[in-house]
PDB file of C-alpha atoms in Angstrom:
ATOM      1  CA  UNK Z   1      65.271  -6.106   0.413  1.00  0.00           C
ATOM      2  CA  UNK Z   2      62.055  -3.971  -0.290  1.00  0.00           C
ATOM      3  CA  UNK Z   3      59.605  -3.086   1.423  1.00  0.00           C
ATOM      4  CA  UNK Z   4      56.322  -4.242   0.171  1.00  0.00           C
ATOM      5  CA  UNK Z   5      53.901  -0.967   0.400  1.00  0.00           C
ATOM      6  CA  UNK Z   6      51.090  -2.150  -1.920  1.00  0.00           C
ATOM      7  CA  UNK Z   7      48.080  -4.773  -0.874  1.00  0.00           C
ATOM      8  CA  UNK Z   8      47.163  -6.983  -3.144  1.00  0.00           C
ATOM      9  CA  UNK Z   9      43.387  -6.517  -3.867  1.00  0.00           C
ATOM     10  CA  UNK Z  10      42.506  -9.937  -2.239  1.00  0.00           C
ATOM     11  CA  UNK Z  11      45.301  -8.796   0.734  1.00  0.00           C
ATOM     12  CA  UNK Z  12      42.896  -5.284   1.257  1.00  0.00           C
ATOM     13  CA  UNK Z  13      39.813  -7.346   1.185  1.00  0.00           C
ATOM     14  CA  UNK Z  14      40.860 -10.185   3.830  1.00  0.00           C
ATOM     15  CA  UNK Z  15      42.451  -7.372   5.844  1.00  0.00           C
ATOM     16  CA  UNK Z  16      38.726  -5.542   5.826  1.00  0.00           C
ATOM     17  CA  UNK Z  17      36.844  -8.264   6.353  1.00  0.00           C
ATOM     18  CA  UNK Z  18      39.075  -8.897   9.289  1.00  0.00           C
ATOM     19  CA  UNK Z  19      38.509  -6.059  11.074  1.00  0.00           C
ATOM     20  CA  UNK Z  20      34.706  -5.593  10.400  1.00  0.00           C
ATOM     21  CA  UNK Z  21      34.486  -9.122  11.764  1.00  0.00           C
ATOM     22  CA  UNK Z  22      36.301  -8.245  14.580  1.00  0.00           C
ATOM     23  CA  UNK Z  23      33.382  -4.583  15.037  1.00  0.00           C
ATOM     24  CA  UNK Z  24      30.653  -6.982  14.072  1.00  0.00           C
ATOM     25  CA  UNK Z  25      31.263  -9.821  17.117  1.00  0.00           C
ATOM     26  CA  UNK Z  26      31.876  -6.090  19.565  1.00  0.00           C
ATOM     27  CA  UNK Z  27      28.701  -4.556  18.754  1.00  0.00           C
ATOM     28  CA  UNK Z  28      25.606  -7.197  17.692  1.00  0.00           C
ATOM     29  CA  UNK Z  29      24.256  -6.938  21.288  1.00  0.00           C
ATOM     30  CA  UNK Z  30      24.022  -3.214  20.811  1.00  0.00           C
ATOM     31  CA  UNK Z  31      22.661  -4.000  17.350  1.00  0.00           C
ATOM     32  CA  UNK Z  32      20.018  -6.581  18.441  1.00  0.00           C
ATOM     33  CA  UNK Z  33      18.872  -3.904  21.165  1.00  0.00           C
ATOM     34  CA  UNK Z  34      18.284  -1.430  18.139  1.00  0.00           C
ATOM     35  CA  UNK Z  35      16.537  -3.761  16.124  1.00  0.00           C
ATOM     36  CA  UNK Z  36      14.387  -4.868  18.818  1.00  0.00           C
ATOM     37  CA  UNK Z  37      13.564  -1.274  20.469  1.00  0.00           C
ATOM     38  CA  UNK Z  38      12.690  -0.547  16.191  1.00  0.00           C
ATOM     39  CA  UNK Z  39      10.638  -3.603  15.520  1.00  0.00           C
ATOM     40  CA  UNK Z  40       8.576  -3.631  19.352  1.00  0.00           C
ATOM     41  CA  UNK Z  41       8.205  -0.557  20.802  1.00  0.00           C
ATOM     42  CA  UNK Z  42       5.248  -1.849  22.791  1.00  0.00           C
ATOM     43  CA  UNK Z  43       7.859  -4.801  24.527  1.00  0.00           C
ATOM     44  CA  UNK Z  44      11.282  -2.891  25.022  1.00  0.00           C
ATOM     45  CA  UNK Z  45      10.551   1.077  25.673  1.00  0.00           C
ATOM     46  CA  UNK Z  46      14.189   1.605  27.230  1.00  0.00           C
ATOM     47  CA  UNK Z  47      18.088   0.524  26.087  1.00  0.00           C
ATOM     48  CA  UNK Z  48      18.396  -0.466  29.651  1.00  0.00           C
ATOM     49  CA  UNK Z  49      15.275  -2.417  30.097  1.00  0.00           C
ATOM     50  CA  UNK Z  50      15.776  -4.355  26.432  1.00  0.00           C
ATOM     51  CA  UNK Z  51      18.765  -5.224  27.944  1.00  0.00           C
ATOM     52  CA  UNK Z  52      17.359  -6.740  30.632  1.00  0.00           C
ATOM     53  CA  UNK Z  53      14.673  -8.735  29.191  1.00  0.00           C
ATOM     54  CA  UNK Z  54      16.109 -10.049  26.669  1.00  0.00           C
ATOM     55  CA  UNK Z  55      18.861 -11.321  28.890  1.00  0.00           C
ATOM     56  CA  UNK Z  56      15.730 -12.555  31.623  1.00  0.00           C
ATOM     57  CA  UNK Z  57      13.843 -13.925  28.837  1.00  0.00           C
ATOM     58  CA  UNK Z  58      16.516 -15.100  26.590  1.00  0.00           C
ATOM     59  CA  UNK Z  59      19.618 -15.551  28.012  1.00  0.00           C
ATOM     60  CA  UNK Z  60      23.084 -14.303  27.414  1.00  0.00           C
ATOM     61  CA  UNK Z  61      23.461 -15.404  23.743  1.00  0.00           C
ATOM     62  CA  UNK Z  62      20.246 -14.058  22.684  1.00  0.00           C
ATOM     63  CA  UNK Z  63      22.247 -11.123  22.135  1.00  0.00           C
ATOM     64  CA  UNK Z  64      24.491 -12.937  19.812  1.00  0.00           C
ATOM     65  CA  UNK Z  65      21.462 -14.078  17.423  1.00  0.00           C
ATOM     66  CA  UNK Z  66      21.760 -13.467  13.880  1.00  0.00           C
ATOM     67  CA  UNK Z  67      26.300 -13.462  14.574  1.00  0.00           C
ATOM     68  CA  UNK Z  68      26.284 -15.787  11.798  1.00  0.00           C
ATOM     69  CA  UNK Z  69      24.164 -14.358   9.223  1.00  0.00           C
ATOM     70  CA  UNK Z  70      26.251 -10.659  10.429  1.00  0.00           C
ATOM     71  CA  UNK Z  71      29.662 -12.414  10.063  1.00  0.00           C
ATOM     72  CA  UNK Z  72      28.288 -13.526   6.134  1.00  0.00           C
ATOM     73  CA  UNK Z  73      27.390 -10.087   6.028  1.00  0.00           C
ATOM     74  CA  UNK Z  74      30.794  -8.497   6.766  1.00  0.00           C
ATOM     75  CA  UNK Z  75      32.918 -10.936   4.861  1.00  0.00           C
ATOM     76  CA  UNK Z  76      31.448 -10.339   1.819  1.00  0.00           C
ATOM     77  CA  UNK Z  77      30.186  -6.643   1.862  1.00  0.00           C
ATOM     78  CA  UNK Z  78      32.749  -5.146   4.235  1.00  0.00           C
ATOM     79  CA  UNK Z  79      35.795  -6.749   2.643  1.00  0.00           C
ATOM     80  CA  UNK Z  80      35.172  -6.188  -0.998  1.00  0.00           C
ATOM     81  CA  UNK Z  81      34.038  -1.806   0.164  1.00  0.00           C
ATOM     82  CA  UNK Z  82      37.475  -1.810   1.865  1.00  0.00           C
ATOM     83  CA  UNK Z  83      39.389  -3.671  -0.571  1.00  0.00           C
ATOM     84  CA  UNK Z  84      38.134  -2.805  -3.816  1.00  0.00           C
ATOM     85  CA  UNK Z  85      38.282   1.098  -2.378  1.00  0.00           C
ATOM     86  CA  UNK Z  86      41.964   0.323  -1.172  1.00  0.00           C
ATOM     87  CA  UNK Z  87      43.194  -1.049  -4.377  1.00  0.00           C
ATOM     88  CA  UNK Z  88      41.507   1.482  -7.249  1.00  0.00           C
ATOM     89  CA  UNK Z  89      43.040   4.048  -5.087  1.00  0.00           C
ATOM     90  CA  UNK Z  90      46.127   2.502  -5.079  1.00  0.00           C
ATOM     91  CA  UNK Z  91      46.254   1.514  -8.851  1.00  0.00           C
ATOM     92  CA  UNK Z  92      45.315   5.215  -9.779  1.00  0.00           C
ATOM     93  CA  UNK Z  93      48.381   6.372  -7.596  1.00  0.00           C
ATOM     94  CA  UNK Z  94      50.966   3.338  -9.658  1.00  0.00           C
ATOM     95  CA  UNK Z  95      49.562   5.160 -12.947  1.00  0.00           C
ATOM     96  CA  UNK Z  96      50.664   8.227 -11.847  1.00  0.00           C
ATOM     97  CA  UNK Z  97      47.496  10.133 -11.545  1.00  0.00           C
ATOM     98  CA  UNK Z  98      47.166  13.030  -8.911  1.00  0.00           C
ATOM     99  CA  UNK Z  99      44.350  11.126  -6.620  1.00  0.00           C
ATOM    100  CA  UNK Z 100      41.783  13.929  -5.932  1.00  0.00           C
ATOM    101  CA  UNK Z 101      38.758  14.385  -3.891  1.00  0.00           C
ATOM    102  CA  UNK Z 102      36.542  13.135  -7.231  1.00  0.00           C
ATOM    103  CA  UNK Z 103      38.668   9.910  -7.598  1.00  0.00           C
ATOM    104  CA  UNK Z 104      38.277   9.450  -4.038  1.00  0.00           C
ATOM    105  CA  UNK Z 105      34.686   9.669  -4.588  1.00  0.00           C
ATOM    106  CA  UNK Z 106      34.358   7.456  -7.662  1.00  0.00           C
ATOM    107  CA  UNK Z 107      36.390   5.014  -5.959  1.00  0.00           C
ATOM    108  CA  UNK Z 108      33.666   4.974  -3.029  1.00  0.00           C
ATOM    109  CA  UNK Z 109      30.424   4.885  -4.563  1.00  0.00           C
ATOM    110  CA  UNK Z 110      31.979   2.365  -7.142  1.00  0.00           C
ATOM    111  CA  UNK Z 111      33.537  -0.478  -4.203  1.00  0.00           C
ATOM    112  CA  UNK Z 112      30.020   0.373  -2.030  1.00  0.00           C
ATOM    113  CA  UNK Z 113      27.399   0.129  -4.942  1.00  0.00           C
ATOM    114  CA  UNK Z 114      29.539  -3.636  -6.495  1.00  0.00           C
ATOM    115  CA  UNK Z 115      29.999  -4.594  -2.655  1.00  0.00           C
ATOM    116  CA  UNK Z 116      26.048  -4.400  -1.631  1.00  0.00           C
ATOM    117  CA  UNK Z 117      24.865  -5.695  -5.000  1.00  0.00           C
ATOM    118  CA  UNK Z 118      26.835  -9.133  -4.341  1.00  0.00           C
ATOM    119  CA  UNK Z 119      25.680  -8.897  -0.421  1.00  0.00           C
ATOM    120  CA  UNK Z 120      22.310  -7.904  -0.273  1.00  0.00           C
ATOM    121  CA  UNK Z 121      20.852 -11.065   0.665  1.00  0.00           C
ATOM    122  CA  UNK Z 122      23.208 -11.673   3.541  1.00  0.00           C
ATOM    123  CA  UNK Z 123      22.131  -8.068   4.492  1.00  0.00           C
ATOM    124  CA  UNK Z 124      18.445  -9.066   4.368  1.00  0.00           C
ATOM    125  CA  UNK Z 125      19.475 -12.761   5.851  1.00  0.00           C
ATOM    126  CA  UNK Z 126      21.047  -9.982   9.267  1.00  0.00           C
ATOM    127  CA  UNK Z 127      18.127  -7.865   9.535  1.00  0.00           C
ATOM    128  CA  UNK Z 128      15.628 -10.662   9.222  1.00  0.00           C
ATOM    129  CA  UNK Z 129      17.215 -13.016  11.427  1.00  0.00           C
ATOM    130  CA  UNK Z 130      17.696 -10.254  14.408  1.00  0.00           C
ATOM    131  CA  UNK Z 131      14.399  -8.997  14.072  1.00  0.00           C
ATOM    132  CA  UNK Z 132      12.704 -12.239  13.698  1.00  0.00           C
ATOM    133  CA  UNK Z 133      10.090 -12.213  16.885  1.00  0.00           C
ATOM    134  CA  UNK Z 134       6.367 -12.635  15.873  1.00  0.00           C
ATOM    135  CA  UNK Z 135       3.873 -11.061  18.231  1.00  0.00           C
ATOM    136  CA  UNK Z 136       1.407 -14.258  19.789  1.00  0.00           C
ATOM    137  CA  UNK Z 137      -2.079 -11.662  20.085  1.00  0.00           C
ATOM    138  CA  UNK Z 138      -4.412 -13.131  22.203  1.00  0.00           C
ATOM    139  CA  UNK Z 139      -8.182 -11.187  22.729  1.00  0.00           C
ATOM    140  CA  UNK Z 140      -6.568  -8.696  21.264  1.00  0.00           C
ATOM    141  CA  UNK Z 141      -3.475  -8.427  23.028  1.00  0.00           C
ATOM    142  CA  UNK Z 142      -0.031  -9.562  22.919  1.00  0.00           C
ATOM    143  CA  UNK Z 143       0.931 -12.002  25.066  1.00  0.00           C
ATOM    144  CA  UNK Z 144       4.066 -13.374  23.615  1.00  0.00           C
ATOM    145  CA  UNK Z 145       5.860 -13.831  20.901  1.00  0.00           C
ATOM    146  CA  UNK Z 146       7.498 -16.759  18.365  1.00  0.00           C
ATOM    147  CA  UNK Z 147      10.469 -17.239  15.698  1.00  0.00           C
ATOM    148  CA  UNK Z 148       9.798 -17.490  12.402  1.00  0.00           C
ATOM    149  CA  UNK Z 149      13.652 -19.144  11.640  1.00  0.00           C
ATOM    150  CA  UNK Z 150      15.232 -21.929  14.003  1.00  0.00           C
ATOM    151  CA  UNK Z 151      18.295 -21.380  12.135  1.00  0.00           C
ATOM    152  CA  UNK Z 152      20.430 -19.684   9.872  1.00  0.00           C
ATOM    153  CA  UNK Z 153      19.998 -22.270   7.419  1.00  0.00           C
ATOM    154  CA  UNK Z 154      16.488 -22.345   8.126  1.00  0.00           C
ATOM    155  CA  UNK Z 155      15.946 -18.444   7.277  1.00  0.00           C
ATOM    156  CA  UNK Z 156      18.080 -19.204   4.319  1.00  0.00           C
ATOM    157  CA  UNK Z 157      15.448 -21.840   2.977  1.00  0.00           C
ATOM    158  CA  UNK Z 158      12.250 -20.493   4.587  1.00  0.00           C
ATOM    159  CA  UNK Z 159      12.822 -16.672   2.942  1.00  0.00           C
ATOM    160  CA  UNK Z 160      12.830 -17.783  -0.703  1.00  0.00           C
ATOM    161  CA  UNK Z 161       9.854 -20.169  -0.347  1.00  0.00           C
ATOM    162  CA  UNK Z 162       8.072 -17.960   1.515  1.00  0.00           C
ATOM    163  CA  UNK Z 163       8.750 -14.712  -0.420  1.00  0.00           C
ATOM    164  CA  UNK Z 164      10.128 -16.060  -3.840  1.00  0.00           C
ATOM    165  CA  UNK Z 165      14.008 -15.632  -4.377  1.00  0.00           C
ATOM    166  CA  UNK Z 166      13.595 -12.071  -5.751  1.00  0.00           C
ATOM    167  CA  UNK Z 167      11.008 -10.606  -3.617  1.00  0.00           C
ATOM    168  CA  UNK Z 168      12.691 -11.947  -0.652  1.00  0.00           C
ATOM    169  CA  UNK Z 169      16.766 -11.358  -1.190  1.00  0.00           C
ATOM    170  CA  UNK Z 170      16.575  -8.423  -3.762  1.00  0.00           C
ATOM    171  CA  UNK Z 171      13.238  -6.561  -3.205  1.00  0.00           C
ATOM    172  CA  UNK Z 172      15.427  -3.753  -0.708  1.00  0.00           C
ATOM    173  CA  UNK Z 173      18.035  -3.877  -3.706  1.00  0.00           C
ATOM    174  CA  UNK Z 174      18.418  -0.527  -5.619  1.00  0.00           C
ATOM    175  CA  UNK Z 175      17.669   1.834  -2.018  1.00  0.00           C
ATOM    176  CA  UNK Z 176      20.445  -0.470  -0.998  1.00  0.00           C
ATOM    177  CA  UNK Z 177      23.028   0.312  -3.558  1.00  0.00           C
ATOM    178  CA  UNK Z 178      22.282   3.675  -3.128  1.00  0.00           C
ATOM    179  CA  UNK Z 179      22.261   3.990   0.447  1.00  0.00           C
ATOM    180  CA  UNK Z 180      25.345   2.215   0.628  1.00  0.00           C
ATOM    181  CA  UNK Z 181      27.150   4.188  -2.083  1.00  0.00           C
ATOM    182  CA  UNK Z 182      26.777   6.931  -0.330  1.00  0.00           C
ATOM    183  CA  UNK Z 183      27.586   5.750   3.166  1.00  0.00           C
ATOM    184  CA  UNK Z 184      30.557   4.129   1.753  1.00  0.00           C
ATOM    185  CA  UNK Z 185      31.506   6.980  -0.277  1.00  0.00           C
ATOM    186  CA  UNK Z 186      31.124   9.821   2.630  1.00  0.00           C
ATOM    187  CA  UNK Z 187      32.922   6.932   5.235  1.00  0.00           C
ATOM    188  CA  UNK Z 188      35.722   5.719   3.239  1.00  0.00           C
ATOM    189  CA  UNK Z 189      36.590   9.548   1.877  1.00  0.00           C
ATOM    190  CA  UNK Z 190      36.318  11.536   5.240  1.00  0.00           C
ATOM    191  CA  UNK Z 191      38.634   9.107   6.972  1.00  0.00           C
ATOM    192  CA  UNK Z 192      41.345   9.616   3.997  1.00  0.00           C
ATOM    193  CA  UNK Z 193      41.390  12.964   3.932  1.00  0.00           C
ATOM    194  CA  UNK Z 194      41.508  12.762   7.441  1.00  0.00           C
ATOM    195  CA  UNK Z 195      44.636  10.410   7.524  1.00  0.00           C
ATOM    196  CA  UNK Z 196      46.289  12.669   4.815  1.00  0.00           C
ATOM    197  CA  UNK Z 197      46.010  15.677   7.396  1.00  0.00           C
ATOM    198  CA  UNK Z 198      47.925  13.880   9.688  1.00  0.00           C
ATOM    199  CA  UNK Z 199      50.598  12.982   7.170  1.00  0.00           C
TER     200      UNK Z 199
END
């Protein structure tokens, strides 16, 4: 019987949405620590001692907030960039082409700008819901702080009514595509020429 080399293009994008599931439940504490440290320098002024707060403060799964709105993230963005890369690069090798460093390219910028455009407002839903502390100023100072969204559903609700639909999931849009292009483009290119070294 034959070996079946070729993924499907729904096969490369449940495989990559897989695996950045898998990254994105390993590394949202280090994310909410970034996010934090960017949003309130004046609260966390160390990775160690954002740790610690927030776990004092917070608890253990404080770390975790925003897993759901990352997880929407990945399984949309992450698995169509790796799929949709996977498969053009795989249909231009069935048609015989010579797959070059432009193709490569093409193929990149094409799966990451398509990708973002469909995901942006899970992106937005991600950063929104992990940074979403509100300092509590009192005479001047700030002497706590309070959630805008008690839930993902919440956020999902509250963003649009509070921003409008546009202004609030598609504002960050176009620098998005682009951005992500590139990223995906430079990511997704490096690591095959990389593999074919090794080949």
């Amino acid at each position: 019987m034959k070996k079946k080399t070729d993924l499907t293009l729904l096969e490369s994008m449940g495989a990559g949405g897989i695996a950045a599931c898998f990254a994105e439940i390993c590394t949202i504490p280090m994310d909410t620590v970034k996010v934090r440290m960017q949003n309130f320098q004046d609260i966390y002024r160390s990775m160690g001692g954002a740790y610690s707060q927030i776990y004092k403060e917070e608890g253990f799964f404080a770390f975790y907030r925003g897993i759901s709105a990352g997880l929407l993230r990945q399984i949309t963005f992450a698995s169509m960039r790796l799929g949709i890369y996977d498969y053009v690069i795989q249909e231009m090798h069935n048609k015989g082409y010579q797959v070059n460093l432009l193709h490569q390219v093409s193929a990149g910028l094409l799966s990451g700008g398509v990708s973002i455009a469909i995901a942006n407002p899970f992106d937005v839903l991600k950063v929104k819901f992990q940074s979403d502390m509100v300092p509590v100023m009192k005479e001047g100072k700030m002497v706590g702080l309070k959630r805008n969204y008690s839930s993902l559903r919440n956020a999902v609700v509250t963003i649009p009514r509070m921003e409008g639909f546009y202004r609030g999931y598609y504002l960050s849009l176009w620098p998005n595509i682009v951005r992500n292009s590139i990223v995906n483009a430079l990511e997704l290119v490096t690591f095959s020429r990389l593999i074919g070294l090794f080949r």
